[in-house]
Amino acid sequence: MGSTSNGSEERPGGARDRDEEGRARNARPRDGLGRPLPYGEDGVPRQPEGVVRTPQETVTEAQRLLDEGRPFHAHEVFEDAWKSGPEEERELWRGLAQLAVGLTHAARGNLTGGARLLRRGAGAAETWTSDSGRTQPHGIDIAAMAAWARNLATDLERDGRPVDAAARAPKLRTPTPER
């Protein structure tokens, strides 16, 4: 099918996608990396938007999604924290969201954009740590996350090929040694 004047190609009924409040929302199914699929295809469940979680719930849910190779969806979890969390933590969550988007681009094959976002997210998280004085907020080792991001960015530029998102997913919390 071709595009129509209202941009409703292949939409069921030709209408624009809208949510319950009437806001425009793309209802196309998405793959595990957040790429739109044609209407009628099976996609992965989308992350609900605007969920307010505790920081611990945010980290746990984001880690689950990263481990499943779904960094796009992890970014949406971080974005919820960024938008709903306390003002003093917004830059932390924004930086973590950028890291997840960087991994998303790296897995999709946008290597230049992935490397750029990984470095930008690492810098944002480190700046937040420097400004706040908190090196392991909510159990997240920011130095380890920044090192992971920069190493992955370097690998992308050196190797020139997409990565497996699950295999290259970071561990948000550094395990503490047992005593």
mmCIF file of C-alpha atoms in Angstrom:
data_model
loop_
_atom_site.group_PDB
_atom_site.id
_atom_site.type_symbol
_atom_site.label_atom_id
_atom_site.label_comp_id
_atom_site.label_asym_id
_atom_site.label_seq_id
_atom_site.Cartn_x
_atom_site.Cartn_y
_atom_site.Cartn_z
ATOM 1 C CA MET A 1 0.000 0.000 0.000
ATOM 2 C CA GLY A 2 1.155 3.510 -0.636
ATOM 3 C CA SER A 3 1.167 6.450 1.672
ATOM 4 C CA THR A 4 -1.962 8.521 1.890
ATOM 5 C CA SER A 5 -2.180 12.255 2.373
ATOM 6 C CA ASN A 6 -2.723 11.864 6.111
ATOM 7 C CA GLY A 7 0.291 9.560 6.526
ATOM 8 C CA SER A 8 -1.826 6.553 7.432
ATOM 9 C CA GLU A 9 -0.197 3.941 5.237
ATOM 10 C CA GLU A 10 -1.070 0.422 6.268
ATOM 11 C CA ARG A 11 -2.858 1.565 9.437
ATOM 12 C CA PRO A 12 -5.926 -0.456 10.163
ATOM 13 C CA GLY A 13 -8.874 1.639 9.045
ATOM 14 C CA GLY A 14 -6.506 4.343 7.769
ATOM 15 C CA ALA A 15 -6.933 6.406 10.957
ATOM 16 C CA ARG A 16 -4.109 8.006 12.923
ATOM 17 C CA ASP A 17 -2.949 6.093 15.972
ATOM 18 C CA ARG A 18 -4.193 7.770 19.166
ATOM 19 C CA ASP A 19 -4.171 6.867 22.844
ATOM 20 C CA GLU A 20 -7.136 7.029 25.238
ATOM 21 C CA GLU A 21 -6.608 10.799 25.748
ATOM 22 C CA GLY A 22 -6.528 11.433 21.987
ATOM 23 C CA ARG A 23 -2.759 12.057 21.795
ATOM 24 C CA ALA A 24 -0.948 10.780 18.723
ATOM 25 C CA ARG A 25 0.771 7.451 19.492
ATOM 26 C CA ASN A 26 2.350 5.051 17.055
ATOM 27 C CA ALA A 27 0.605 1.729 17.641
ATOM 28 C CA ARG A 28 2.743 -0.252 15.215
ATOM 29 C CA PRO A 29 4.236 -3.369 16.756
ATOM 30 C CA ARG A 30 7.969 -3.200 17.510
ATOM 31 C CA ASP A 31 10.790 -5.691 17.521
ATOM 32 C CA GLY A 32 13.071 -6.334 20.489
ATOM 33 C CA LEU A 33 15.252 -3.349 19.565
ATOM 34 C CA GLY A 34 12.292 -0.991 19.293
ATOM 35 C CA ARG A 35 12.150 -0.886 15.490
ATOM 36 C CA PRO A 36 8.637 -0.527 14.046
ATOM 37 C CA LEU A 37 7.222 -3.584 12.316
ATOM 38 C CA PRO A 38 4.387 -3.593 9.776
ATOM 39 C CA TYR A 39 0.866 -3.516 11.185
ATOM 40 C CA GLY A 40 -0.415 -7.010 11.847
ATOM 41 C CA GLU A 41 3.042 -8.484 12.603
ATOM 42 C CA ASP A 42 3.835 -9.926 15.998
ATOM 43 C CA GLY A 43 6.088 -7.688 18.036
ATOM 44 C CA VAL A 44 7.388 -7.711 21.555
ATOM 45 C CA PRO A 45 5.257 -6.141 24.271
ATOM 46 C CA ARG A 46 5.895 -2.428 24.622
ATOM 47 C CA GLN A 47 6.894 -0.854 27.889
ATOM 48 C CA PRO A 48 4.051 1.026 29.463
ATOM 49 C CA GLU A 49 4.804 4.756 29.591
ATOM 50 C CA GLY A 50 4.752 6.952 32.653
ATOM 51 C CA VAL A 51 5.220 4.202 35.219
ATOM 52 C CA VAL A 52 6.448 5.551 38.538
ATOM 53 C CA ARG A 53 8.866 3.096 40.134
ATOM 54 C CA THR A 54 11.215 3.270 43.082
ATOM 55 C CA PRO A 55 14.871 3.628 42.071
ATOM 56 C CA GLN A 56 15.446 -0.017 43.043
ATOM 57 C CA GLU A 57 12.518 -1.149 40.865
ATOM 58 C CA THR A 58 13.841 0.977 38.003
ATOM 59 C CA VAL A 59 17.299 -0.597 38.178
ATOM 60 C CA THR A 60 15.890 -4.124 38.509
ATOM 61 C CA GLU A 61 13.478 -3.724 35.565
ATOM 62 C CA ALA A 62 16.076 -2.047 33.353
ATOM 63 C CA GLN A 63 18.592 -4.815 34.112
ATOM 64 C CA ARG A 64 16.035 -7.500 33.226
ATOM 65 C CA LEU A 65 15.378 -5.826 29.878
ATOM 66 C CA LEU A 66 19.095 -5.349 29.167
ATOM 67 C CA ASP A 67 19.758 -9.015 29.970
ATOM 68 C CA GLU A 68 16.987 -9.970 27.522
ATOM 69 C CA GLY A 69 18.671 -7.926 24.763
ATOM 70 C CA ARG A 70 16.023 -5.187 24.879
ATOM 71 C CA PRO A 71 17.989 -1.985 25.543
ATOM 72 C CA PHE A 72 15.375 0.185 23.794
ATOM 73 C CA HIS A 73 12.839 -0.933 26.377
ATOM 74 C CA ALA A 74 15.360 -0.414 29.206
ATOM 75 C CA HIS A 75 15.800 3.155 27.978
ATOM 76 C CA GLU A 76 12.044 3.683 28.384
ATOM 77 C CA VAL A 77 12.274 2.515 32.013
ATOM 78 C CA PHE A 78 15.121 4.969 32.642
ATOM 79 C CA GLU A 79 13.133 7.680 30.882
ATOM 80 C CA ASP A 80 10.222 7.127 33.267
ATOM 81 C CA ALA A 81 12.625 7.591 36.206
ATOM 82 C CA TRP A 82 14.085 10.684 34.574
ATOM 83 C CA LYS A 83 10.652 12.225 34.146
ATOM 84 C CA SER A 84 9.094 11.179 37.471
ATOM 85 C CA GLY A 85 12.048 11.078 39.841
ATOM 86 C CA PRO A 86 13.434 13.799 42.037
ATOM 87 C CA GLU A 87 14.923 16.784 40.226
ATOM 88 C CA GLU A 88 18.380 16.118 41.696
ATOM 89 C CA GLU A 89 18.508 12.683 40.004
ATOM 90 C CA ARG A 90 17.183 13.570 36.563
ATOM 91 C CA GLU A 91 20.618 13.858 34.947
ATOM 92 C CA LEU A 92 21.614 10.461 36.364
ATOM 93 C CA TRP A 93 18.601 8.753 34.780
ATOM 94 C CA ARG A 94 19.002 10.718 31.554
ATOM 95 C CA GLY A 95 22.617 9.549 31.278
ATOM 96 C CA LEU A 96 21.596 5.935 31.881
ATOM 97 C CA ALA A 97 18.846 6.257 29.256
ATOM 98 C CA GLN A 98 21.463 7.517 26.781
ATOM 99 C CA LEU A 99 23.643 4.482 27.526
ATOM 100 C CA ALA A 100 20.708 2.163 26.789
ATOM 101 C CA VAL A 101 19.943 4.026 23.543
ATOM 102 C CA GLY A 102 23.616 3.820 22.604
ATOM 103 C CA LEU A 103 23.481 0.034 23.004
ATOM 104 C CA THR A 104 20.252 0.006 20.983
ATOM 105 C CA HIS A 105 21.943 1.816 18.090
ATOM 106 C CA ALA A 106 25.002 -0.437 18.363
ATOM 107 C CA ALA A 107 22.769 -3.517 18.024
ATOM 108 C CA ARG A 108 20.761 -1.989 15.163
ATOM 109 C CA GLY A 109 23.933 -1.260 13.181
ATOM 110 C CA ASN A 110 24.111 2.518 13.673
ATOM 111 C CA LEU A 111 27.667 2.278 14.943
ATOM 112 C CA THR A 112 28.571 5.970 14.764
ATOM 113 C CA GLY A 113 25.411 7.039 16.579
ATOM 114 C CA GLY A 114 25.804 4.225 19.086
ATOM 115 C CA ALA A 115 29.377 5.187 19.943
ATOM 116 C CA ARG A 116 28.421 8.846 20.255
ATOM 117 C CA LEU A 117 25.478 8.118 22.596
ATOM 118 C CA LEU A 118 27.516 5.712 24.710
ATOM 119 C CA ARG A 119 30.166 8.373 25.290
ATOM 120 C CA ARG A 120 27.566 11.099 25.884
ATOM 121 C CA GLY A 121 25.710 8.946 28.426
ATOM 122 C CA ALA A 122 28.963 8.022 30.205
ATOM 123 C CA GLY A 123 29.884 11.697 30.433
ATOM 124 C CA ALA A 124 26.443 12.687 31.722
ATOM 125 C CA ALA A 125 26.479 9.998 34.427
ATOM 126 C CA GLU A 126 30.029 10.925 35.470
ATOM 127 C CA THR A 127 29.132 14.616 35.609
ATOM 128 C CA TRP A 128 26.138 13.779 37.796
ATOM 129 C CA THR A 129 28.409 11.703 40.083
ATOM 130 C CA SER A 130 30.926 14.521 40.305
ATOM 131 C CA ASP A 131 28.232 17.107 41.064
ATOM 132 C CA SER A 132 26.364 14.936 43.593
ATOM 133 C CA GLY A 133 29.321 13.230 45.231
ATOM 134 C CA ARG A 134 27.507 9.884 44.929
ATOM 135 C CA THR A 135 29.595 7.226 43.188
ATOM 136 C CA GLN A 136 27.162 4.306 43.493
ATOM 137 C CA PRO A 137 23.618 5.677 43.455
ATOM 138 C CA HIS A 138 21.056 2.939 44.037
ATOM 139 C CA GLY A 139 23.874 0.381 43.818
ATOM 140 C CA ILE A 140 24.912 1.430 40.282
ATOM 141 C CA ASP A 141 28.694 1.662 39.905
ATOM 142 C CA ILE A 142 28.905 4.736 37.688
ATOM 143 C CA ALA A 143 32.651 4.365 37.057
ATOM 144 C CA ALA A 144 32.126 0.780 35.864
ATOM 145 C CA MET A 145 29.186 1.847 33.675
ATOM 146 C CA ALA A 146 31.224 4.647 32.094
ATOM 147 C CA ALA A 147 34.134 2.275 31.445
ATOM 148 C CA TRP A 148 31.729 -0.282 29.877
ATOM 149 C CA ALA A 149 30.252 2.402 27.622
ATOM 150 C CA ARG A 150 33.600 3.756 26.441
ATOM 151 C CA ASN A 151 34.959 0.252 25.822
ATOM 152 C CA LEU A 152 31.897 -0.643 23.758
ATOM 153 C CA ALA A 153 32.180 2.623 21.789
ATOM 154 C CA THR A 154 35.814 1.828 21.023
ATOM 155 C CA ASP A 155 34.901 -1.730 19.961
ATOM 156 C CA LEU A 156 32.176 -0.405 17.636
ATOM 157 C CA GLU A 157 34.592 1.942 15.912
ATOM 158 C CA ARG A 158 37.348 -0.671 15.678
ATOM 159 C CA ASP A 159 35.234 -3.677 14.619
ATOM 160 C CA GLY A 160 32.694 -1.886 12.420
ATOM 161 C CA ARG A 161 29.830 -4.312 13.020
ATOM 162 C CA PRO A 162 26.652 -4.459 15.110
ATOM 163 C CA VAL A 163 26.725 -6.143 18.492
ATOM 164 C CA ASP A 164 24.447 -8.627 20.199
ATOM 165 C CA ALA A 165 22.608 -6.448 22.722
ATOM 166 C CA ALA A 166 22.166 -9.218 25.307
ATOM 167 C CA ALA A 167 25.779 -10.368 25.060
ATOM 168 C CA ARG A 168 27.113 -6.811 25.446
ATOM 169 C CA ALA A 169 24.606 -5.624 28.063
ATOM 170 C CA PRO A 170 26.146 -3.998 31.122
ATOM 171 C CA LYS A 171 25.618 -5.071 34.711
ATOM 172 C CA LEU A 172 24.115 -2.022 36.381
ATOM 173 C CA ARG A 173 25.022 -3.190 39.858
ATOM 174 C CA THR A 174 28.458 -4.507 40.628
ATOM 175 C CA PRO A 175 28.135 -7.633 42.749
ATOM 176 C CA THR A 176 29.539 -7.149 46.224
ATOM 177 C CA PRO A 177 32.014 -9.792 47.335
ATOM 178 C CA GLU A 178 30.776 -12.149 50.014
ATOM 179 C CA ARG A 179 32.551 -11.879 53.338
#
